[in-house]
mmCIF file of C-alpha atoms in Angstrom:
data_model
loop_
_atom_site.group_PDB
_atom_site.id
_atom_site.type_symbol
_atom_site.label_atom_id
_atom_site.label_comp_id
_atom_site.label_asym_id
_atom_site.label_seq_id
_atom_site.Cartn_x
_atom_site.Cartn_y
_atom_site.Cartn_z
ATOM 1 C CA UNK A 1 118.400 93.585 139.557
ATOM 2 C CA UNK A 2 118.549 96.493 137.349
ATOM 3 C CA UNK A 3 115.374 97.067 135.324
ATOM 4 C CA UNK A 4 114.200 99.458 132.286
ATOM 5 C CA UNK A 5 110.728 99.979 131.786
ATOM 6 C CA UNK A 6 110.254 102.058 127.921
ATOM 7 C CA UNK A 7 106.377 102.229 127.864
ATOM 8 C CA UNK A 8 103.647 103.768 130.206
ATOM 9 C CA UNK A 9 102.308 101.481 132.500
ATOM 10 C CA UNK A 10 99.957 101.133 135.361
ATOM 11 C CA UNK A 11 102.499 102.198 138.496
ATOM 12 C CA UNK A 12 101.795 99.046 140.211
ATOM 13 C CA UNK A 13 105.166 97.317 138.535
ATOM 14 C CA UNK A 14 107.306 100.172 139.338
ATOM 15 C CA UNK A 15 105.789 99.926 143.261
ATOM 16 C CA UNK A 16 105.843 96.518 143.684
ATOM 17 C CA UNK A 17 109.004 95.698 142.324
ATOM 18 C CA UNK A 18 110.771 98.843 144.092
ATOM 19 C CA UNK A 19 109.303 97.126 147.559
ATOM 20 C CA UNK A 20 111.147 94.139 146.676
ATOM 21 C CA UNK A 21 114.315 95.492 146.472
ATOM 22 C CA UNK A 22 114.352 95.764 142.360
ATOM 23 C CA UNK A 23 115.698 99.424 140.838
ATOM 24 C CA UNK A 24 113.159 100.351 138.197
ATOM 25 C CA UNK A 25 114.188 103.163 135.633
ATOM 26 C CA UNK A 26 111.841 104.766 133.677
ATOM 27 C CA UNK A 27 112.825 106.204 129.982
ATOM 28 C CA UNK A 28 109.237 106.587 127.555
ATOM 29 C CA UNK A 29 110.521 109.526 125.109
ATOM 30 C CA UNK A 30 113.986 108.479 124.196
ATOM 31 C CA UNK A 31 114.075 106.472 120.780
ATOM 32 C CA UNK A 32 115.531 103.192 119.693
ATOM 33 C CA UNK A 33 119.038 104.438 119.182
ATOM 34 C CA UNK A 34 119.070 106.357 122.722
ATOM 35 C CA UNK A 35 117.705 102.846 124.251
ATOM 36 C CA UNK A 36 120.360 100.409 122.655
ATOM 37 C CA UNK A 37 123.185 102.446 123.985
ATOM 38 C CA UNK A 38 122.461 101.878 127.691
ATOM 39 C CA UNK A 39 120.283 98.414 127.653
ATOM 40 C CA UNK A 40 123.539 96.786 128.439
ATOM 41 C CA UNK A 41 123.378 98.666 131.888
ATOM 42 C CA UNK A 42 120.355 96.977 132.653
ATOM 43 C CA UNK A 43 119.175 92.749 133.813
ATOM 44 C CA UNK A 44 115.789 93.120 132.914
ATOM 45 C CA UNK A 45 113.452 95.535 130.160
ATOM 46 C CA UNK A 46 109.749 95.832 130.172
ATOM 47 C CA UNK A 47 107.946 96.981 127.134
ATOM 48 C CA UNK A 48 104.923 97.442 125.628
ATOM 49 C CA UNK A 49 105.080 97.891 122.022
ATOM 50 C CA UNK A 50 106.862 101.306 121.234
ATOM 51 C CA UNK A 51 110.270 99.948 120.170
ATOM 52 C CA UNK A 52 110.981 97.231 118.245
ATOM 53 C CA UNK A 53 113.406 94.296 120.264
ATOM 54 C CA UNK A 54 114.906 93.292 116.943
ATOM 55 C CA UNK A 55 118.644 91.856 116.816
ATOM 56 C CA UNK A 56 121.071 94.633 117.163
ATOM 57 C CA UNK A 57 118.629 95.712 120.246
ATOM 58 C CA UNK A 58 118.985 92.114 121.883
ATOM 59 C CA UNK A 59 123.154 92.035 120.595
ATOM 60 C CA UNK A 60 123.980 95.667 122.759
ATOM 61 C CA UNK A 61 122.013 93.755 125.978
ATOM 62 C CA UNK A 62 124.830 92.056 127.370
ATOM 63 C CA UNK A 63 123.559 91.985 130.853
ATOM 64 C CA UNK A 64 120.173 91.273 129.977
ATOM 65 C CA UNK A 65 118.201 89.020 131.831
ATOM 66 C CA UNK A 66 114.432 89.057 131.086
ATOM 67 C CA UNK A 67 112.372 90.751 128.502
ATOM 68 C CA UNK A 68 108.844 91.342 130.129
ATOM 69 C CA UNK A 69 105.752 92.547 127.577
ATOM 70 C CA UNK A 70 102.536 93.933 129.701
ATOM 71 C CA UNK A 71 100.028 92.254 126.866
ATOM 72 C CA UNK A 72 100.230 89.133 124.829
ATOM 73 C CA UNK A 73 101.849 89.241 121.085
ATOM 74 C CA UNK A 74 105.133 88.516 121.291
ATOM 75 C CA UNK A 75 106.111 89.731 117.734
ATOM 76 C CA UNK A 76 107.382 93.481 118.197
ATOM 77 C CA UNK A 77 110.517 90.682 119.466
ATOM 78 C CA UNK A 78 113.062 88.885 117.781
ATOM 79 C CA UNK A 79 112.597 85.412 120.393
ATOM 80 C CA UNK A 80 114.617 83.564 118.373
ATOM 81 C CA UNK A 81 117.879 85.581 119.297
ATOM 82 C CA UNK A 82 116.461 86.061 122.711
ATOM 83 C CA UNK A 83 116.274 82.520 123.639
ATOM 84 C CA UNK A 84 120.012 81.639 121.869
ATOM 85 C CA UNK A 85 121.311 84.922 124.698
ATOM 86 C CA UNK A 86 119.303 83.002 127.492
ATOM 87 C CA UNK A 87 116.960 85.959 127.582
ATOM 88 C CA UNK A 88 113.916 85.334 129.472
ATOM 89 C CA UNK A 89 110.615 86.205 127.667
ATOM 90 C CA UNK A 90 107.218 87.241 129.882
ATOM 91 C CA UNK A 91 104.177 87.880 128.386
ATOM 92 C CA UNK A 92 100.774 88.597 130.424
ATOM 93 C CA UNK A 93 97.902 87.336 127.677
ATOM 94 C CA UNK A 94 95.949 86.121 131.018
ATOM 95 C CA UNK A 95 95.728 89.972 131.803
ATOM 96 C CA UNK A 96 93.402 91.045 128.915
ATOM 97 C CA UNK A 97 91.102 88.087 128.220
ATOM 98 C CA UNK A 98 88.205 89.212 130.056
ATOM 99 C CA UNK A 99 88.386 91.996 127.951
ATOM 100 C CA UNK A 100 88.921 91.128 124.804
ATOM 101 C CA UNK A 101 86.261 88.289 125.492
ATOM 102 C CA UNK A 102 83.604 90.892 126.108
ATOM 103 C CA UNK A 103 84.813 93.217 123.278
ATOM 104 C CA UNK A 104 84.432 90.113 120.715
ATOM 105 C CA UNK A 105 80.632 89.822 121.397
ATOM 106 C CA UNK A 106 79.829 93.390 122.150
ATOM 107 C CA UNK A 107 80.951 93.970 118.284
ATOM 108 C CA UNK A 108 80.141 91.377 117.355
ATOM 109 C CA UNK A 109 76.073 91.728 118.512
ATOM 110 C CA UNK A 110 76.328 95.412 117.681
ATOM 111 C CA UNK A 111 76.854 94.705 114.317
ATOM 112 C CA UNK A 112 74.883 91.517 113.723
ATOM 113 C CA UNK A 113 71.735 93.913 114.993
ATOM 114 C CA UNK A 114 72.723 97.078 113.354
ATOM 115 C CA UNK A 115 73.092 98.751 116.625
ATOM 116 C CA UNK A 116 75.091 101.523 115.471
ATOM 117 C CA UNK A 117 73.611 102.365 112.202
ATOM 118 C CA UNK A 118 69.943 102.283 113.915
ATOM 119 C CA UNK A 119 70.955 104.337 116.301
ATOM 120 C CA UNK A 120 73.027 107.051 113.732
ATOM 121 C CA UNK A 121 69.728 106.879 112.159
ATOM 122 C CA UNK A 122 67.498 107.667 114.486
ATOM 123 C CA UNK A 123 69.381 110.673 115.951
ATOM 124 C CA UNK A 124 69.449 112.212 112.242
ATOM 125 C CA UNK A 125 65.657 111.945 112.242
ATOM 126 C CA UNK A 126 65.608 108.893 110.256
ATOM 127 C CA UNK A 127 63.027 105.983 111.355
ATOM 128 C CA UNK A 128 63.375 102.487 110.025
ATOM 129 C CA UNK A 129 62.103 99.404 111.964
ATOM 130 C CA UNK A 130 62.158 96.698 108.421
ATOM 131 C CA UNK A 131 65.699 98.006 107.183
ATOM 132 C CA UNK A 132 67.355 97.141 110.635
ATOM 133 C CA UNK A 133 66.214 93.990 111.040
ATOM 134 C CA UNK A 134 69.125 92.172 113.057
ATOM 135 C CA UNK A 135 70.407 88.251 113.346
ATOM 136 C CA UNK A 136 70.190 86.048 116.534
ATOM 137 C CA UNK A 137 73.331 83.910 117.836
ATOM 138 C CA UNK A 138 70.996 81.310 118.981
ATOM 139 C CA UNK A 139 71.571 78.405 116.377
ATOM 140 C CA UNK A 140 74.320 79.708 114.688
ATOM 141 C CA UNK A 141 77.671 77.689 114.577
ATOM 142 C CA UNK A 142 80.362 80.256 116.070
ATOM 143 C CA UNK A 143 84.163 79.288 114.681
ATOM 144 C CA UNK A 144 87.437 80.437 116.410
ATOM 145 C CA UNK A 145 91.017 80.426 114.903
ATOM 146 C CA UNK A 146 93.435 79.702 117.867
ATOM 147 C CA UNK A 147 92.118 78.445 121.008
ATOM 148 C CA UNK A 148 94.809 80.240 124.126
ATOM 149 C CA UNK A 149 93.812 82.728 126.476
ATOM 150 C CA UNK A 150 91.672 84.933 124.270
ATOM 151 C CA UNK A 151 89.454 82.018 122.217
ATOM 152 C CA UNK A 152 88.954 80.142 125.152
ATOM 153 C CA UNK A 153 87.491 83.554 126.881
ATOM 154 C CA UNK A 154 85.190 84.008 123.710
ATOM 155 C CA UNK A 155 84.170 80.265 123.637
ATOM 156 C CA UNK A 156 83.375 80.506 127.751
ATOM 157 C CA UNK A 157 81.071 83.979 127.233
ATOM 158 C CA UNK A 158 79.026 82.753 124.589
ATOM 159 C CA UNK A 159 78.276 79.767 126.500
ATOM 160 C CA UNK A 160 74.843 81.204 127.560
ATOM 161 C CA UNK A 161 73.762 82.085 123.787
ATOM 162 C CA UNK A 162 72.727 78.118 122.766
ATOM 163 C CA UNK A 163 74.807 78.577 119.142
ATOM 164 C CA UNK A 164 77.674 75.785 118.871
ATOM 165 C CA UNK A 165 81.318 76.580 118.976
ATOM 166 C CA UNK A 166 83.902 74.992 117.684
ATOM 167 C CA UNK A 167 87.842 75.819 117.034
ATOM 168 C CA UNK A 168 90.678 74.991 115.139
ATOM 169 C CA UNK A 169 94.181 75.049 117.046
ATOM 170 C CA UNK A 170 97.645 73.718 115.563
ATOM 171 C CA UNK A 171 97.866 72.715 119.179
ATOM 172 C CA UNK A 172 96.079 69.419 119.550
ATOM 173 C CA UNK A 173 93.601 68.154 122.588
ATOM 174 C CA UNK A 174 91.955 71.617 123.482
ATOM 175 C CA UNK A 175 88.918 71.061 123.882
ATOM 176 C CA UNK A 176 86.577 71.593 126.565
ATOM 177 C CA UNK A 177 83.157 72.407 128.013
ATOM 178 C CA UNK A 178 83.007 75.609 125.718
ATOM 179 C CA UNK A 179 84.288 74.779 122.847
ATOM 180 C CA UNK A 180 85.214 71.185 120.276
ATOM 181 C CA UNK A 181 88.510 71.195 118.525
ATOM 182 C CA UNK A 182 87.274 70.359 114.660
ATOM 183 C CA UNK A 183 89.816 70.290 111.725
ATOM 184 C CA UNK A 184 90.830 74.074 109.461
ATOM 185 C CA UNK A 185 88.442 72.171 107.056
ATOM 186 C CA UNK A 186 85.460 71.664 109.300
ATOM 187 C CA UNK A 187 85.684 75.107 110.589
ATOM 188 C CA UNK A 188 85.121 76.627 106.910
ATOM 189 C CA UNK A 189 82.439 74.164 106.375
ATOM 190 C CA UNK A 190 80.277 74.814 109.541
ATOM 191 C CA UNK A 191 81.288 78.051 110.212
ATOM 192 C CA UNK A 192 78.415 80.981 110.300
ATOM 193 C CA UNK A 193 80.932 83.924 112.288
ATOM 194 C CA UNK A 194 84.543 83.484 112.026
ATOM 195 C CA UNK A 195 86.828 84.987 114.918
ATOM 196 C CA UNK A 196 90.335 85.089 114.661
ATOM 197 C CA UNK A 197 92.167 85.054 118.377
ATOM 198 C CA UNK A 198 96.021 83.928 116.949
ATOM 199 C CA UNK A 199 99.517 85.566 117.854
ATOM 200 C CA UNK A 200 101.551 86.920 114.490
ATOM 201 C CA UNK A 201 103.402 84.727 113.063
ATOM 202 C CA UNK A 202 104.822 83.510 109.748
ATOM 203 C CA UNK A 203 102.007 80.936 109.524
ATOM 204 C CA UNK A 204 99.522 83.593 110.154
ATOM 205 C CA UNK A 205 100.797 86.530 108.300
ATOM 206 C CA UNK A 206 97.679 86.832 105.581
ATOM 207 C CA UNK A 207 96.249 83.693 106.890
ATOM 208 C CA UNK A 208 93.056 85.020 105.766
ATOM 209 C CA UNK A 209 92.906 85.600 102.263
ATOM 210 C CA UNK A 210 91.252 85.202 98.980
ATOM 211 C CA UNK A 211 92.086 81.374 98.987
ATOM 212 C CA UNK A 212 90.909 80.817 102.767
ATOM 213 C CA UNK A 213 87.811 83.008 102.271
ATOM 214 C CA UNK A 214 87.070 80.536 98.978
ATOM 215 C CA UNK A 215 86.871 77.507 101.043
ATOM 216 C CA UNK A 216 84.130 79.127 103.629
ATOM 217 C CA UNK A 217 80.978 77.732 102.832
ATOM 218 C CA UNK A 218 78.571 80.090 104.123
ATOM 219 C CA UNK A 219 78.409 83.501 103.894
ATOM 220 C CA UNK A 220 79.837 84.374 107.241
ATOM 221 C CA UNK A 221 80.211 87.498 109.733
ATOM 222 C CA UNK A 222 84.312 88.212 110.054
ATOM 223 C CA UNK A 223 85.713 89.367 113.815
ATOM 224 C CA UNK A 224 89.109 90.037 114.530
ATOM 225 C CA UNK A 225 90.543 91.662 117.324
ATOM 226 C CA UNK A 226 94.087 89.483 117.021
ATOM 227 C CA UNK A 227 96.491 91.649 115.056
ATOM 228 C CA UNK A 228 95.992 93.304 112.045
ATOM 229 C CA UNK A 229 98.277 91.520 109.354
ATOM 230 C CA UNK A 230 96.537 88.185 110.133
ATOM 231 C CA UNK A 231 94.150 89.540 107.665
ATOM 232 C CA UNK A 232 94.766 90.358 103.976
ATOM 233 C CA UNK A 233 92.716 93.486 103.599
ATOM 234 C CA UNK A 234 91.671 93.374 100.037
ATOM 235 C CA UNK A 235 90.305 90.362 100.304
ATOM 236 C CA UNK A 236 87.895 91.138 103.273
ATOM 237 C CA UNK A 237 87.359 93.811 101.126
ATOM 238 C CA UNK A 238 85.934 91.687 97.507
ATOM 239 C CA UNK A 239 83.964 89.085 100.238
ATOM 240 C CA UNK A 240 81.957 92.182 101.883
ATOM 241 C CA UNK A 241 81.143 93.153 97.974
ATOM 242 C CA UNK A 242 80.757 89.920 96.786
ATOM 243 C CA UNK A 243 78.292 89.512 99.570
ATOM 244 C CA UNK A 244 80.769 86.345 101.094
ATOM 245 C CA UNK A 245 81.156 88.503 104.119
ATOM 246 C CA UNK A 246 77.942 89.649 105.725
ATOM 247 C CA UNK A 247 79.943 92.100 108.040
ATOM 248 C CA UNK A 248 82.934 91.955 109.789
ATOM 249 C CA UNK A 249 84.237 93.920 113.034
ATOM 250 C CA UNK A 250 87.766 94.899 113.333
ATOM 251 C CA UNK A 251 89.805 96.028 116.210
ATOM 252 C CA UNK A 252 93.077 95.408 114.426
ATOM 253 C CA UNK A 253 93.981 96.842 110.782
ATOM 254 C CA UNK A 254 96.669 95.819 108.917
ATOM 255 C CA UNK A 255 97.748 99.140 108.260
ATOM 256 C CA UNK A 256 98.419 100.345 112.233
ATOM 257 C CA UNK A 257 101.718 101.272 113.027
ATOM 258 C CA UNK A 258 104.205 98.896 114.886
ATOM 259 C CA UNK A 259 103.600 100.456 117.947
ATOM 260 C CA UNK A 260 99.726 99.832 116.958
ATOM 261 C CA UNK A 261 99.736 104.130 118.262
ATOM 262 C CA UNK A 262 98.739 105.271 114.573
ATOM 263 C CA UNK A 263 97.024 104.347 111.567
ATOM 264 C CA UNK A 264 97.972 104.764 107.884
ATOM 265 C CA UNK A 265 94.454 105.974 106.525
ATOM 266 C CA UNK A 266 95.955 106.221 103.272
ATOM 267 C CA UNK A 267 94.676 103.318 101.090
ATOM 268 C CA UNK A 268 91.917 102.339 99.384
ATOM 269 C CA UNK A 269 90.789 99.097 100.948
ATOM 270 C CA UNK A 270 90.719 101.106 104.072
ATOM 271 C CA UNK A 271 88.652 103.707 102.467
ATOM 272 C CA UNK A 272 85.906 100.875 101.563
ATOM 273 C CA UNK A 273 85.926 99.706 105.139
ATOM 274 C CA UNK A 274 85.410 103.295 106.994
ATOM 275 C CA UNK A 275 82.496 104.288 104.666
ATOM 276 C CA UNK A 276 80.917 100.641 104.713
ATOM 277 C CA UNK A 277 77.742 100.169 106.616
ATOM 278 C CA UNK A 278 78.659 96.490 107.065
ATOM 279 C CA UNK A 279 82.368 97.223 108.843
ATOM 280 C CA UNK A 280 82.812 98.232 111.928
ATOM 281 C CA UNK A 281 86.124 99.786 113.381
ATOM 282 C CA UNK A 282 87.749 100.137 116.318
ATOM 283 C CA UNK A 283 91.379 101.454 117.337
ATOM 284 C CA UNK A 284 92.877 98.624 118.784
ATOM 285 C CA UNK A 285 90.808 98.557 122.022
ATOM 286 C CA UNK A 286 89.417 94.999 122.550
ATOM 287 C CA UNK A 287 91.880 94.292 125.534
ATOM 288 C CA UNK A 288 91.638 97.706 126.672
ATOM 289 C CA UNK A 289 90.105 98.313 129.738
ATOM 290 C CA UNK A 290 90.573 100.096 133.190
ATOM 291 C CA UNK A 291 90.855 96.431 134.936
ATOM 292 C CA UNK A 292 92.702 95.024 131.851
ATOM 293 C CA UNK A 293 95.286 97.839 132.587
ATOM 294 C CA UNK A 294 95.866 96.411 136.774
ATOM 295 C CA UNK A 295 95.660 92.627 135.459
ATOM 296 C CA UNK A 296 98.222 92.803 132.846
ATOM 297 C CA UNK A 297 100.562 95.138 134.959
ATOM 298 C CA UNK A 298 99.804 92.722 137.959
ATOM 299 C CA UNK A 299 100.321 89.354 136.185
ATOM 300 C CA UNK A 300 103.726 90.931 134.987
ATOM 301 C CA UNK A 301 104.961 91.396 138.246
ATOM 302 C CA UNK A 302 103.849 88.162 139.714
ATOM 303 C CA UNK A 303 105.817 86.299 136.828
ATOM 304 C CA UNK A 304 108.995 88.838 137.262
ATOM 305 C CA UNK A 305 109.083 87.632 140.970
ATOM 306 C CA UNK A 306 108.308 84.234 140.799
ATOM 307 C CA UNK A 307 111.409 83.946 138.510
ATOM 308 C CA UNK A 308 114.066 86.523 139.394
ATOM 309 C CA UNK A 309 112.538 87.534 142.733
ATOM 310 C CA UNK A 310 114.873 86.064 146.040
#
């Protein structure tokens, strides 16, 4: 098989797949146009997120066999045409759990316990023990929006904290040591933090929202380190003021690029959110680590082979 890789990897796909007897190109500059006009030389493309797969892409790859994504959101893709061509799709979301599992509650305590603000404090000469009082796990009731890879890795690492977790999942039956499967409703009842761990979707574009956030019945502390759009931004933005929203962490904004390599810093919601005291921001990191990089790249390859290898 013929293969096109368009985004930087870790080298272990090219390696492994060149010892078994796959030809791996490499193209990462050349843009969507430049792409479509030789994918139909090619049986199998592995991306990341820096072109979009849309149609006309997927129409031009006659010869295509598999379309392999080293993370988990499928939605850079158009799957529906994919799967009426036969097209194989891949996806590594096991890769990146640990990560993002780790990333959920290290935000997620740093901002509960003012971590970051104490600490900007203190290094600009500023003292205050009262003011930076923090909030203990321990009792709370911890609610997660989908329950795959990712919320099941959140539910499993906060195990050890004694708070209660519970999860709603279109998917029925999910529940397990870690976590118990309630209804949406029972989730905004109970809920005292609110992750969100779900793919993007047309159910979950602007799943949270003014008329969502109405229906929590606590104030609440707001994670998300899914994708950006799951969130409506303005309305995060009248909870934090309205005080519905004690403090949210975000890895993902709504306003990040397609590629998620860039930001659009020009709007006013965002504004509120960089200069807030209760927000913190991150650039899209949550699954990004050094070992996150080998197990997605590695979990790739072991899916290529067990499919197309001989």
């Amino acid at each position: 098989m013929r293969i096109l890789q368009i985004d930087k990897n870790h080298p272990l796909i090219r390696t492994q797949l060149q010892e078994k007897g796959f030809e791996v190109d490499e193209d990462f500059t050349s843009n969507y146009h430049s792409i479509v006009k030789k994918i139909k030389n090619y049986n199998g493309l592995i991306i990341r997120s820096r072109i979009p797969i849309d149609e006309a892409f997927l129409n031009e790859a006659s010869h295509l066999d598999f379309i392999a994504r080293v993370g988990a959101g499928m939605e850079n893709i158009a799957e529906n045409r994919a799967k009426e061509l036969g097209i194989a799709l891949i996806n590594s979301p096991e890769g990146n759990k640990d990560a993002v599992g780790e990333h959920v509650l290290a935000g997620l305590l740093t901002l509960m316990n003012r971590l970051f603000i104490a600490s900007s404090e203190v290094k600009s000469g500023i003292w205050l023990r009262e003011e930076n009082r923090g909030e203990e796990l321990k009792g709370k009731t911890f609610g997660i929006i989908g329950y795959g890879n990712m919320g099941n890795a959140v539910a499993k690492r906060l195990s050890s904290f004694e708070c209660t977790v519970i999860f709603y999942d279109i998917r029925q039956n999910l529940s397990n040591e870690y976590a118990r499967q309630v209804s949406l409703k029972e989730l905004q009842e109970r809920s005292d933090i609110l992750s969100l761990h779900t793919p993007l979707t047309p159910l979950t574009h602007y799943m949270i929202d003014d008329a969502f956030i109405s229906k929590m019945k606590k104030p609440f502390y707001f994670v998300n380190t899914a994708r950006g759009k799951n969130l409506k931004t303005a309305s995060l933005v009248s909870a934090i003021k309205s005080g519905k929203v004690k403090g949210a962490y975000l890895d993902v904004l709504e306003y990040e690029k397609s590629s998620f390599e860039n930001l659009d810093f020009r709007n006013e919601d965002l504004d509120f959110l960089l200069n807030s005291e209760k927000v913190i921001v991150t650039p899209h990191i949550a699954g990004w680590t050094h070992e996150s990089k080998v197990k997605l790249a590695q979990f790739i390859v072991d899916k290529i082979l067990l499919q197309f290898g001989n």
